[in-house]
């Protein structure tokens, strides 16, 4: 089957609906219909929301930040931890009042959370004022759903995941001017036992290299200087595809594009992080000196239960190889504390790994039980309070590591992108090509430019000066 022909006709159909909404919406809402997109979760969701905004813009909506005066409100949700879901329900609840005051307002919920049957059912029963519940594979059909609803159609629950076609060329409204997201693949095949993502995002599928390169070039033309390639496991990009372009090759192709810019990427799964990739990062000067390599646990016993396909020794070997090849690399990681069956002895192995590797920063989470995942069935005898104690211990350990890390930046000069105004009068804030953020005196006209900054001091953040 030729998927791209199929995808083109899907896009054309939706752009047709968008045009019809463009003329229909003002008859319902007056001349300036407004839409609000509220995003939870990871960068993938932020990027998806940029496409939702792109489509809404094509339909004639002005994008607003507040729900208060919006005629269309969509919550793009995350399912990765229970806390994320609780926040979403709290937010949806507040729209009841809006719907009462302005019954024509359309309320939609999309994204990972609603892809779970029990959540969609809960919304169907307990949140009757929600108009659309849209799964992760149908978000591109938003124009069609809005058009039908404006024409008197009923509630929509569209959660099918059967069609894995990647819809290219959807209109996009990016949030940033200099820093942007670029998805290179969707879904996940890894089934880590704690994780809901493969169930709600479906199987891994990669975009064609030509499509990625074309979008990347367009972003550079539009003034983007710092582009992050997105995927749940970018290291397995292109696996099983006839084009033979793996992630390392893709990075080289992007690095060859003319201009000054930084190429970032996330997330890397340690099991697929190859020496070829490390050498590519080392040799490609536009590729950022940052590797986000989640290890989740320092205990090989727990890593096996998590289905991560590496053990403590393999991970440490990978870190050693990365540091040898890319001495200025900033390493960051994700950690889960309190996985079912984890003992304090296991946790101490996580602590010792943190102390040994000396990460630039960490994203730390207490294990959250996700319905339908294998870990949800594993015995979990440690209390939440006990897990909380371990968690605090971990934060304290990382605080000490971070304090020592500061020293390695002082006195050094970095190429920095002036990407935002600082809160300090007359100061700019910028990123190195690793993870450090530095503030320095600079004129507002420097926004979007690269400058050489010498880092001079640290006061709740790095302070430097242009040299
Ligand atoms: N694909 C990425 C991360 C996706 S989710 C990767 O493999 O690294 C981001 C992070 O959330 C994970 O790395 C993990 O640390 C955390 N996470 C995922 N499921 C979780 C759960 N059930 N409880 C707590 N943390 C979880
Ligand atoms: Fe979840 Fe593992 Fe896939 Fe990451 S690699 S999204 S943690 S299943
Ligand atoms: Fe959350 Fe979905 Fe991302 S579950 S972390 S928004 S892929």
GROMACS .gro file of C-alpha atoms and ligand atoms in nm:
model
  508
    1UNK     CA    1   0.000   0.000   0.000
    2UNK     CA    2   0.129   0.346  -0.082
    3UNK     CA    3   0.084   0.519   0.251
    4UNK     CA    4   0.187   0.865   0.135
    5UNK     CA    5  -0.092   0.891  -0.127
    6UNK     CA    6  -0.338   0.787   0.137
    7UNK     CA    7  -0.193   1.044   0.381
    8UNK     CA    8  -0.213   1.324   0.120
    9UNK     CA    9  -0.581   1.266   0.060
   10UNK     CA   10  -0.644   1.261   0.438
   11UNK     CA   11  -0.467   1.596   0.472
   12UNK     CA   12  -0.659   1.748   0.176
   13UNK     CA   13  -0.987   1.633   0.323
   14UNK     CA   14  -0.909   1.794   0.658
   15UNK     CA   15  -0.791   2.120   0.498
   16UNK     CA   16  -1.126   2.120   0.314
   17UNK     CA   17  -1.310   2.093   0.647
   18UNK     CA   18  -1.088   2.369   0.789
   19UNK     CA   19  -1.203   2.604   0.511
   20UNK     CA   20  -1.565   2.523   0.585
   21UNK     CA   21  -1.513   2.595   0.957
   22UNK     CA   22  -1.347   2.924   0.859
   23UNK     CA   23  -1.675   3.049   0.711
   24UNK     CA   24  -1.907   2.871   0.955
   25UNK     CA   25  -1.747   2.954   1.295
   26UNK     CA   26  -1.805   3.335   1.275
   27UNK     CA   27  -2.178   3.275   1.224
   28UNK     CA   28  -2.182   3.097   1.563
   29UNK     CA   29  -1.922   3.295   1.759
   30UNK     CA   30  -1.904   3.635   1.589
   31UNK     CA   31  -1.613   3.763   1.389
   32UNK     CA   32  -1.320   3.664   1.604
   33UNK     CA   33  -1.354   3.307   1.736
   34UNK     CA   34  -1.093   3.217   1.997
   35UNK     CA   35  -0.931   2.884   2.082
   36UNK     CA   36  -0.729   2.777   2.385
   37UNK     CA   37  -0.496   2.475   2.382
   38UNK     CA   38  -0.381   2.349   2.723
   39UNK     CA   39  -0.095   2.103   2.721
   40UNK     CA   40   0.020   1.848   2.979
   41UNK     CA   41   0.305   1.598   2.958
   42UNK     CA   42   0.619   1.568   2.751
   43UNK     CA   43   0.767   1.757   2.454
   44UNK     CA   44   0.588   1.520   2.218
   45UNK     CA   45   0.261   1.659   2.347
   46UNK     CA   46   0.389   2.017   2.326
   47UNK     CA   47   0.478   1.948   1.963
   48UNK     CA   48   0.138   1.787   1.893
   49UNK     CA   49  -0.028   2.095   2.043
   50UNK     CA   50   0.166   2.313   1.800
   51UNK     CA   51  -0.005   2.123   1.519
   52UNK     CA   52  -0.346   2.154   1.689
   53UNK     CA   53  -0.284   2.531   1.704
   54UNK     CA   54  -0.178   2.528   1.339
   55UNK     CA   55  -0.507   2.366   1.238
   56UNK     CA   56  -0.712   2.597   1.461
   57UNK     CA   57  -0.538   2.894   1.302
   58UNK     CA   58  -0.632   2.763   0.955
   59UNK     CA   59  -0.991   2.742   1.077
   60UNK     CA   60  -0.984   3.113   1.162
   61UNK     CA   61  -0.942   3.087   1.539
   62UNK     CA   62  -0.720   3.330   1.730
   63UNK     CA   63  -0.509   3.132   1.980
   64UNK     CA   64  -0.551   3.260   2.337
   65UNK     CA   65  -0.380   3.153   2.662
   66UNK     CA   66  -0.685   3.167   2.890
   67UNK     CA   67  -0.995   2.946   2.881
   68UNK     CA   68  -1.218   3.232   2.999
   69UNK     CA   69  -1.317   3.382   2.663
   70UNK     CA   70  -1.238   3.086   2.443
   71UNK     CA   71  -1.497   2.939   2.205
   72UNK     CA   72  -1.297   2.619   2.166
   73UNK     CA   73  -1.098   2.464   2.452
   74UNK     CA   74  -0.882   2.154   2.413
   75UNK     CA   75  -0.685   1.972   2.683
   76UNK     CA   76  -0.394   1.770   2.544
   77UNK     CA   77  -0.333   1.520   2.820
   78UNK     CA   78  -0.062   1.293   2.966
   79UNK     CA   79  -0.103   0.950   3.127
   80UNK     CA   80   0.250   0.879   3.244
   81UNK     CA   81   0.178   0.923   3.617
   82UNK     CA   82  -0.135   0.943   3.828
   83UNK     CA   83  -0.058   1.298   3.937
   84UNK     CA   84  -0.067   1.416   3.574
   85UNK     CA   85  -0.413   1.264   3.532
   86UNK     CA   86  -0.549   1.419   3.853
   87UNK     CA   87  -0.445   1.762   3.730
   88UNK     CA   88  -0.629   1.710   3.402
   89UNK     CA   89  -0.955   1.614   3.573
   90UNK     CA   90  -0.927   1.923   3.794
   91UNK     CA   91  -0.888   2.138   3.484
   92UNK     CA   92  -1.172   1.978   3.289
   93UNK     CA   93  -1.399   2.036   3.591
   94UNK     CA   94  -1.352   2.411   3.567
   95UNK     CA   95  -1.505   2.418   3.217
   96UNK     CA   96  -1.849   2.317   3.350
   97UNK     CA   97  -1.915   2.678   3.445
   98UNK     CA   98  -1.798   2.807   3.105
   99UNK     CA   99  -2.026   2.566   2.926
  100UNK     CA  100  -2.321   2.682   3.140
  101UNK     CA  101  -2.257   3.048   3.061
  102UNK     CA  102  -2.170   2.995   2.694
  103UNK     CA  103  -2.326   2.667   2.574
  104UNK     CA  104  -2.178   2.700   2.223
  105UNK     CA  105  -1.826   2.665   2.357
  106UNK     CA  106  -1.675   2.334   2.243
  107UNK     CA  107  -1.475   2.144   2.507
  108UNK     CA  108  -1.233   1.873   2.385
  109UNK     CA  109  -0.993   1.635   2.558
  110UNK     CA  110  -0.724   1.458   2.355
  111UNK     CA  111  -0.385   1.293   2.404
  112UNK     CA  112  -0.247   0.996   2.593
  113UNK     CA  113  -0.478   0.993   2.893
  114UNK     CA  114  -0.804   0.950   2.701
  115UNK     CA  115  -0.655   0.664   2.499
  116UNK     CA  116  -0.717   0.449   2.809
  117UNK     CA  117  -1.065   0.295   2.799
  118UNK     CA  118  -1.146   0.354   3.168
  119UNK     CA  119  -1.062   0.725   3.137
  120UNK     CA  120  -1.272   0.774   2.821
  121UNK     CA  121  -1.561   0.600   3.001
  122UNK     CA  122  -1.522   0.822   3.307
  123UNK     CA  123  -1.544   1.132   3.087
  124UNK     CA  124  -1.845   0.993   2.901
  125UNK     CA  125  -2.033   0.935   3.226
  126UNK     CA  126  -1.913   1.205   3.465
  127UNK     CA  127  -1.824   1.499   3.238
  128UNK     CA  128  -2.127   1.536   3.005
  129UNK     CA  129  -2.018   1.887   2.905
  130UNK     CA  130  -1.708   1.751   2.725
  131UNK     CA  131  -1.790   1.749   2.351
  132UNK     CA  132  -1.491   1.561   2.203
  133UNK     CA  133  -1.269   1.285   2.334
  134UNK     CA  134  -0.995   1.230   2.073
  135UNK     CA  135  -0.724   0.965   2.088
  136UNK     CA  136  -0.361   1.007   1.985
  137UNK     CA  137  -0.416   0.874   1.629
  138UNK     CA  138  -0.704   1.101   1.523
  139UNK     CA  139  -0.599   1.448   1.635
  140UNK     CA  140  -0.538   1.555   1.273
  141UNK     CA  141  -0.915   1.516   1.214
  142UNK     CA  142  -0.994   1.812   1.440
  143UNK     CA  143  -1.132   2.030   1.150
  144UNK     CA  144  -1.380   1.755   1.059
  145UNK     CA  145  -1.497   1.714   1.419
  146UNK     CA  146  -1.541   2.088   1.473
  147UNK     CA  147  -1.725   2.130   1.143
  148UNK     CA  148  -1.969   1.849   1.225
  149UNK     CA  149  -2.029   1.977   1.578
  150UNK     CA  150  -2.098   2.333   1.452
  151UNK     CA  151  -2.350   2.174   1.214
  152UNK     CA  152  -2.543   2.025   1.503
  153UNK     CA  153  -2.358   1.691   1.538
  154UNK     CA  154  -2.345   1.506   1.873
  155UNK     CA  155  -2.061   1.425   2.112
  156UNK     CA  156  -1.756   1.259   1.956
  157UNK     CA  157  -1.559   0.969   2.111
  158UNK     CA  158  -1.297   0.875   1.853
  159UNK     CA  159  -1.025   0.653   1.995
  160UNK     CA  160  -0.932   0.421   1.712
  161UNK     CA  161  -0.559   0.333   1.695
  162UNK     CA  162  -0.571   0.113   1.388
  163UNK     CA  163  -0.430   0.359   1.135
  164UNK     CA  164  -0.059   0.416   1.190
  165UNK     CA  165  -0.019   0.640   0.882
  166UNK     CA  166   0.196   0.945   0.957
  167UNK     CA  167   0.014   1.254   0.834
  168UNK     CA  168   0.281   1.489   0.698
  169UNK     CA  169   0.259   1.864   0.629
  170UNK     CA  170  -0.006   1.947   0.888
  171UNK     CA  171  -0.010   2.322   0.954
  172UNK     CA  172   0.199   2.410   1.262
  173UNK     CA  173   0.210   2.716   1.492
  174UNK     CA  174   0.528   2.684   1.697
  175UNK     CA  175   0.542   2.837   2.044
  176UNK     CA  176   0.906   2.953   2.029
  177UNK     CA  177   1.084   3.176   1.780
  178UNK     CA  178   1.438   3.038   1.805
  179UNK     CA  179   1.400   2.705   1.981
  180UNK     CA  180   1.170   2.449   1.821
  181UNK     CA  181   1.059   2.084   1.839
  182UNK     CA  182   1.076   1.844   1.546
  183UNK     CA  183   0.927   1.494   1.585
  184UNK     CA  184   1.121   1.231   1.390
  185UNK     CA  185   0.918   0.930   1.504
  186UNK     CA  186   0.606   0.839   1.697
  187UNK     CA  187   0.507   0.561   1.938
  188UNK     CA  188   0.719   0.312   2.128
  189UNK     CA  189   0.796  -0.061   2.102
  190UNK     CA  190   0.990  -0.107   2.424
  191UNK     CA  191   0.723  -0.192   2.680
  192UNK     CA  192   0.917  -0.105   2.992
  193UNK     CA  193   0.698  -0.277   3.250
  194UNK     CA  194   0.605   0.040   3.442
  195UNK     CA  195   0.519   0.251   3.137
  196UNK     CA  196   0.186   0.335   2.975
  197UNK     CA  197   0.329   0.510   2.667
  198UNK     CA  198   0.336   0.210   2.426
  199UNK     CA  199  -0.031   0.142   2.503
  200UNK     CA  200  -0.150   0.497   2.444
  201UNK     CA  201   0.087   0.602   2.163
  202UNK     CA  202   0.093   0.278   1.965
  203UNK     CA  203   0.378   0.111   1.776
  204UNK     CA  204   0.697   0.288   1.682
  205UNK     CA  205   0.698   0.450   1.338
  206UNK     CA  206   0.963   0.677   1.186
  207UNK     CA  207   0.917   0.966   0.947
  208UNK     CA  208   1.098   0.954   0.612
  209UNK     CA  209   1.442   1.123   0.631
  210UNK     CA  210   1.350   1.354   0.337
  211UNK     CA  211   1.045   1.481   0.526
  212UNK     CA  212   1.251   1.551   0.838
  213UNK     CA  213   1.526   1.726   0.642
  214UNK     CA  214   1.273   1.940   0.452
  215UNK     CA  215   1.103   2.050   0.775
  216UNK     CA  216   1.440   2.113   0.942
  217UNK     CA  217   1.552   2.333   0.649
  218UNK     CA  218   1.225   2.524   0.661
  219UNK     CA  219   1.271   2.584   1.034
  220UNK     CA  220   1.623   2.719   0.973
  221UNK     CA  221   1.479   2.949   0.703
  222UNK     CA  222   1.215   3.066   0.953
  223UNK     CA  223   1.489   3.169   1.198
  224UNK     CA  224   1.509   2.867   1.432
  225UNK     CA  225   1.855   2.821   1.580
  226UNK     CA  226   1.808   2.540   1.827
  227UNK     CA  227   1.603   2.240   1.715
  228UNK     CA  228   1.522   1.935   1.927
  229UNK     CA  229   1.449   1.607   1.745
  230UNK     CA  230   1.178   1.415   1.931
  231UNK     CA  231   1.100   1.048   1.979
  232UNK     CA  232   1.042   0.812   2.273
  233UNK     CA  233   1.363   0.635   2.168
  234UNK     CA  234   1.539   0.834   1.896
  235UNK     CA  235   1.824   0.582   1.896
  236UNK     CA  236   1.604   0.331   1.717
  237UNK     CA  237   1.509   0.579   1.443
  238UNK     CA  238   1.467   0.412   1.103
  239UNK     CA  239   1.484   0.054   1.235
  240UNK     CA  240   1.340  -0.185   0.978
  241UNK     CA  241   1.288   0.090   0.717
  242UNK     CA  242   1.405   0.036   0.358
  243UNK     CA  243   1.584   0.375   0.341
  244UNK     CA  244   1.864   0.248   0.572
  245UNK     CA  245   1.910   0.584   0.746
  246UNK     CA  246   1.967   0.521   1.117
  247UNK     CA  247   1.975   0.794   1.383
  248UNK     CA  248   2.350   0.857   1.356
  249UNK     CA  249   2.319   0.900   0.976
  250UNK     CA  250   2.022   1.132   1.019
  251UNK     CA  251   2.226   1.350   1.256
  252UNK     CA  252   2.508   1.371   1.001
  253UNK     CA  253   2.263   1.472   0.726
  254UNK     CA  254   2.120   1.750   0.944
  255UNK     CA  255   2.465   1.859   1.060
  256UNK     CA  256   2.561   1.911   0.691
  257UNK     CA  257   2.286   2.170   0.640
  258UNK     CA  258   2.427   2.519   0.606
  259UNK     CA  259   2.402   2.774   0.887
  260UNK     CA  260   2.481   2.812   1.258
  261UNK     CA  261   2.240   2.615   1.475
  262UNK     CA  262   2.225   2.350   1.748
  263UNK     CA  263   2.067   2.006   1.694
  264UNK     CA  264   1.933   1.847   2.013
  265UNK     CA  265   1.749   1.519   2.055
  266UNK     CA  266   1.555   1.322   2.312
  267UNK     CA  267   1.509   1.059   2.441
  268UNK     CA  268   1.797   0.810   2.403
  269UNK     CA  269   1.740   0.457   2.530
  270UNK     CA  270   2.070   0.319   2.668
  271UNK     CA  271   2.010  -0.020   2.503
  272UNK     CA  272   2.029   0.140   2.154
  273UNK     CA  273   2.298   0.402   2.218
  274UNK     CA  274   2.584   0.285   1.996
  275UNK     CA  275   2.952   0.378   1.962
  276UNK     CA  276   2.861   0.496   1.608
  277UNK     CA  277   2.620   0.745   1.765
  278UNK     CA  278   2.877   0.867   2.022
  279UNK     CA  279   3.135   0.916   1.746
  280UNK     CA  280   2.877   1.102   1.538
  281UNK     CA  281   2.805   1.341   1.824
  282UNK     CA  282   3.177   1.392   1.873
  283UNK     CA  283   3.239   1.467   1.504
  284UNK     CA  284   2.929   1.676   1.426
  285UNK     CA  285   2.994   2.020   1.567
  286UNK     CA  286   2.632   2.136   1.538
  287UNK     CA  287   2.505   1.845   1.749
  288UNK     CA  288   2.454   1.943   2.111
  289UNK     CA  289   2.690   1.821   2.384
  290UNK     CA  290   2.401   1.677   2.581
  291UNK     CA  291   2.297   1.316   2.624
  292UNK     CA  292   1.975   1.244   2.810
  293UNK     CA  293   2.020   0.878   2.899
  294UNK     CA  294   1.751   0.760   3.143
  295UNK     CA  295   1.881   0.472   3.355
  296UNK     CA  296   1.569   0.442   3.579
  297UNK     CA  297   1.743   0.225   3.842
  298UNK     CA  298   2.100   0.145   3.947
  299UNK     CA  299   2.008  -0.211   4.042
  300UNK     CA  300   2.047  -0.477   3.772
  301UNK     CA  301   1.778  -0.686   3.944
  302UNK     CA  302   1.525  -0.401   3.914
  303UNK     CA  303   1.635  -0.317   3.558
  304UNK     CA  304   1.550  -0.675   3.457
  305UNK     CA  305   1.207  -0.643   3.619
  306UNK     CA  306   1.162  -0.315   3.432
  307UNK     CA  307   1.242  -0.487   3.099
  308UNK     CA  308   1.510  -0.231   3.015
  309UNK     CA  309   1.753  -0.466   2.828
  310UNK     CA  310   2.070  -0.337   2.999
  311UNK     CA  311   2.220  -0.380   3.343
  312UNK     CA  312   2.418  -0.153   3.575
  313UNK     CA  313   2.753  -0.258   3.427
  314UNK     CA  314   2.644  -0.203   3.065
  315UNK     CA  315   2.506   0.142   3.154
  316UNK     CA  316   2.828   0.245   3.331
  317UNK     CA  317   3.032   0.121   3.035
  318UNK     CA  318   2.820   0.334   2.804
  319UNK     CA  319   2.876   0.639   3.027
  320UNK     CA  320   3.251   0.571   3.026
  321UNK     CA  321   3.252   0.553   2.645
  322UNK     CA  322   3.047   0.873   2.619
  323UNK     CA  323   3.279   1.065   2.855
  324UNK     CA  324   3.591   0.939   2.678
  325UNK     CA  325   3.469   1.035   2.333
  326UNK     CA  326   3.287   1.357   2.423
  327UNK     CA  327   3.472   1.503   2.725
  328UNK     CA  328   3.251   1.814   2.739
  329UNK     CA  329   2.923   1.615   2.732
  330UNK     CA  330   2.647   1.705   2.980
  331UNK     CA  331   2.471   1.391   3.099
  332UNK     CA  332   2.116   1.390   3.234
  333UNK     CA  333   1.884   1.107   3.331
  334UNK     CA  334   1.543   0.990   3.453
  335UNK     CA  335   1.508   0.779   3.767
  336UNK     CA  336   1.214   0.593   3.917
  337UNK     CA  337   1.216   0.541   4.294
  338UNK     CA  338   1.007   0.267   4.455
  339UNK     CA  339   0.944   0.031   4.162
  340UNK     CA  340   0.744  -0.276   4.284
  341UNK     CA  341   0.976  -0.511   4.473
  342UNK     CA  342   1.257  -0.255   4.506
  343UNK     CA  343   1.438  -0.281   4.840
  344UNK     CA  344   1.648  -0.021   5.017
  345UNK     CA  345   1.954  -0.217   4.899
  346UNK     CA  346   1.840  -0.174   4.537
  347UNK     CA  347   1.778   0.194   4.596
  348UNK     CA  348   2.130   0.236   4.738
  349UNK     CA  349   2.261   0.114   4.402
  350UNK     CA  350   2.068   0.398   4.235
  351UNK     CA  351   2.224   0.642   4.483
  352UNK     CA  352   2.575   0.513   4.420
  353UNK     CA  353   2.527   0.538   4.043
  354UNK     CA  354   2.416   0.901   4.081
  355UNK     CA  355   2.727   0.975   4.288
  356UNK     CA  356   2.952   0.797   4.042
  357UNK     CA  357   2.828   0.942   3.711
  358UNK     CA  358   2.776   1.303   3.831
  359UNK     CA  359   2.483   1.403   3.608
  360UNK     CA  360   2.428   1.768   3.519
  361UNK     CA  361   2.063   1.726   3.625
  362UNK     CA  362   1.808   1.457   3.696
  363UNK     CA  363   1.437   1.401   3.647
  364UNK     CA  364   1.326   1.192   3.942
  365UNK     CA  365   0.989   1.024   3.992
  366UNK     CA  366   0.823   0.810   4.254
  367UNK     CA  367   0.679   0.500   4.085
  368UNK     CA  368   0.316   0.546   3.986
  369UNK     CA  369   0.103   0.238   3.919
  370UNK     CA  370  -0.040   0.242   3.563
  371UNK     CA  371  -0.342   0.021   3.495
  372UNK     CA  372  -0.278  -0.240   3.227
  373UNK     CA  373   0.103  -0.243   3.258
  374UNK     CA  374   0.287  -0.557   3.383
  375UNK     CA  375   0.434  -0.373   3.685
  376UNK     CA  376   0.083  -0.295   3.811
  377UNK     CA  377   0.048  -0.670   3.882
  378UNK     CA  378   0.379  -0.700   4.070
  379UNK     CA  379   0.375  -0.707   4.454
  380UNK     CA  380   0.463  -0.367   4.598
  381UNK     CA  381   0.520  -0.377   4.973
  382UNK     CA  382   0.698  -0.051   5.043
  383UNK     CA  383   0.479   0.230   5.177
  384UNK     CA  384   0.446   0.562   5.002
  385UNK     CA  385   0.599   0.733   5.307
  386UNK     CA  386   0.907   0.510   5.289
  387UNK     CA  387   0.944   0.574   4.915
  388UNK     CA  388   0.918   0.946   4.992
  389UNK     CA  389   1.215   0.916   5.232
  390UNK     CA  390   1.426   0.743   4.967
  391UNK     CA  391   1.323   1.007   4.717
  392UNK     CA  392   1.443   1.290   4.950
  393UNK     CA  393   1.771   1.106   4.997
  394UNK     CA  394   1.815   1.095   4.620
  395UNK     CA  395   1.742   1.467   4.581
  396UNK     CA  396   1.998   1.547   4.850
  397UNK     CA  397   2.264   1.335   4.679
  398UNK     CA  398   2.202   1.508   4.346
  399UNK     CA  399   2.214   1.852   4.512
  400UNK     CA  400   2.568   1.777   4.631
  401UNK     CA  401   2.670   1.651   4.285
  402UNK     CA  402   2.525   1.964   4.123
  403UNK     CA  403   2.716   2.192   4.364
  404UNK     CA  404   3.044   2.027   4.262
  405UNK     CA  405   2.948   2.037   3.892
  406UNK     CA  406   2.927   2.417   3.900
  407UNK     CA  407   3.306   2.444   3.933
  408UNK     CA  408   3.368   2.287   3.592
  409UNK     CA  409   3.185   2.573   3.414
  410UNK     CA  410   3.347   2.870   3.588
  411UNK     CA  411   3.605   3.057   3.381
  412UNK     CA  412   3.520   2.868   3.060
  413UNK     CA  413   3.392   3.026   2.739
  414UNK     CA  414   3.089   2.887   2.555
  415UNK     CA  415   2.901   2.961   2.234
  416UNK     CA  416   2.556   3.068   2.358
  417UNK     CA  417   2.226   3.139   2.181
  418UNK     CA  418   2.053   3.452   2.315
  419UNK     CA  419   1.711   3.293   2.340
  420UNK     CA  420   1.513   3.499   2.591
  421UNK     CA  421   1.511   3.815   2.801
  422UNK     CA  422   1.616   3.764   3.160
  423UNK     CA  423   1.409   3.898   3.448
  424UNK     CA  424   1.711   4.112   3.533
  425UNK     CA  425   1.695   4.452   3.361
  426UNK     CA  426   1.933   4.470   3.061
  427UNK     CA  427   2.020   4.100   3.081
  428UNK     CA  428   1.971   3.819   2.834
  429UNK     CA  429   1.938   3.449   2.903
  430UNK     CA  430   2.087   3.183   2.679
  431UNK     CA  431   2.175   2.816   2.646
  432UNK     CA  432   2.513   2.660   2.577
  433UNK     CA  433   2.506   2.365   2.335
  434UNK     CA  434   2.490   2.146   2.647
  435UNK     CA  435   2.243   2.202   2.930
  436UNK     CA  436   2.380   2.513   3.103
  437UNK     CA  437   2.176   2.834   3.110
  438UNK     CA  438   2.368   3.159   3.151
  439UNK     CA  439   2.266   3.521   3.202
  440UNK     CA  440   2.469   3.810   3.066
  441UNK     CA  441   2.435   4.179   2.987
  442UNK     CA  442   2.316   4.223   2.630
  443UNK     CA  443   2.100   4.448   2.421
  444UNK     CA  444   1.751   4.323   2.326
  445UNK     CA  445   1.853   4.334   1.958
  446UNK     CA  446   2.083   4.036   2.024
  447UNK     CA  447   1.785   3.802   2.063
  448UNK     CA  448   1.832   3.503   1.831
  449UNK     CA  449   2.208   3.560   1.788
  450UNK     CA  450   2.496   3.336   1.896
  451UNK     CA  451   2.763   3.499   2.116
  452UNK     CA  452   3.075   3.382   2.300
  453UNK     CA  453   3.017   3.400   2.673
  454UNK     CA  454   3.272   3.358   2.949
  455UNK     CA  455   3.105   3.218   3.260
  456UNK     CA  456   3.228   3.420   3.558
  457UNK     CA  457   3.017   3.337   3.861
  458UNK     CA  458   2.724   3.144   3.998
  459UNK     CA  459   2.434   3.293   4.192
  460UNK     CA  460   2.128   3.068   4.161
  461UNK     CA  461   2.234   3.040   3.795
  462UNK     CA  462   2.542   3.114   3.585
  463UNK     CA  463   2.639   3.475   3.518
  464UNK     CA  464   2.875   3.554   3.233
  465UNK     CA  465   2.986   3.822   2.995
  466UNK     CA  466   3.017   3.856   2.620
  467UNK     CA  467   3.374   3.836   2.499
  468LIG     N1  468   1.070   0.733   2.633
  468LIG     C1  469   1.138   0.796   2.733
  468LIG     C2  470   1.060   0.852   2.849
  468LIG     C3  471   0.915   0.852   2.853
  468LIG     S1  472   0.836   0.887   3.002
  468LIG     C4  473   1.241   0.700   2.788
  468LIG     O1  474   1.233   0.582   2.768
  468LIG     O2  475   1.328   0.745   2.857
  468LIG     C5  476   0.949   0.987   3.092
  468LIG     C6  477   0.994   0.928   3.221
  468LIG     O3  478   0.884   0.910   3.308
  468LIG     C7  479   1.056   0.790   3.213
  468LIG     O4  480   1.190   0.795   3.176
  468LIG     C8  481   1.040   0.739   3.354
  468LIG     O5  482   1.148   0.777   3.436
  468LIG     C9  483   0.914   0.811   3.401
  468LIG     N2  484   0.802   0.719   3.414
  468LIG    C10  485   0.741   0.649   3.315
  468LIG     N3  486   0.642   0.572   3.366
  468LIG    C11  487   0.641   0.596   3.499
  468LIG    C12  488   0.563   0.544   3.608
  468LIG     N4  489   0.467   0.454   3.589
  468LIG     N5  490   0.589   0.592   3.732
  468LIG    C13  491   0.686   0.682   3.753
  468LIG     N6  492   0.763   0.731   3.656
  468LIG    C14  493   0.742   0.689   3.530
  469LIG    FE1  494   0.805   0.413   2.816
  469LIG    FE2  495   1.018   0.258   2.800
  469LIG    FE3  496   0.896   0.343   2.576
  469LIG    FE4  497   1.031   0.515   2.724
  469LIG     S1  498   1.119   0.340   2.616
  469LIG     S2  499   0.827   0.546   2.637
  469LIG     S3  500   0.995   0.442   2.931
  469LIG     S4  501   0.812   0.204   2.729
  470LIG    FE1  502   0.275   1.174   2.883
  470LIG    FE2  503   0.205   1.079   2.650
  470LIG    FE3  504   0.429   1.212   2.675
  470LIG     S1  505   0.184   0.975   2.845
  470LIG     S2  506   0.492   1.168   2.884
  470LIG     S3  507   0.229   1.294   2.706
  470LIG     S4  508   0.390   1.041   2.538
   0.00000   0.00000   0.00000
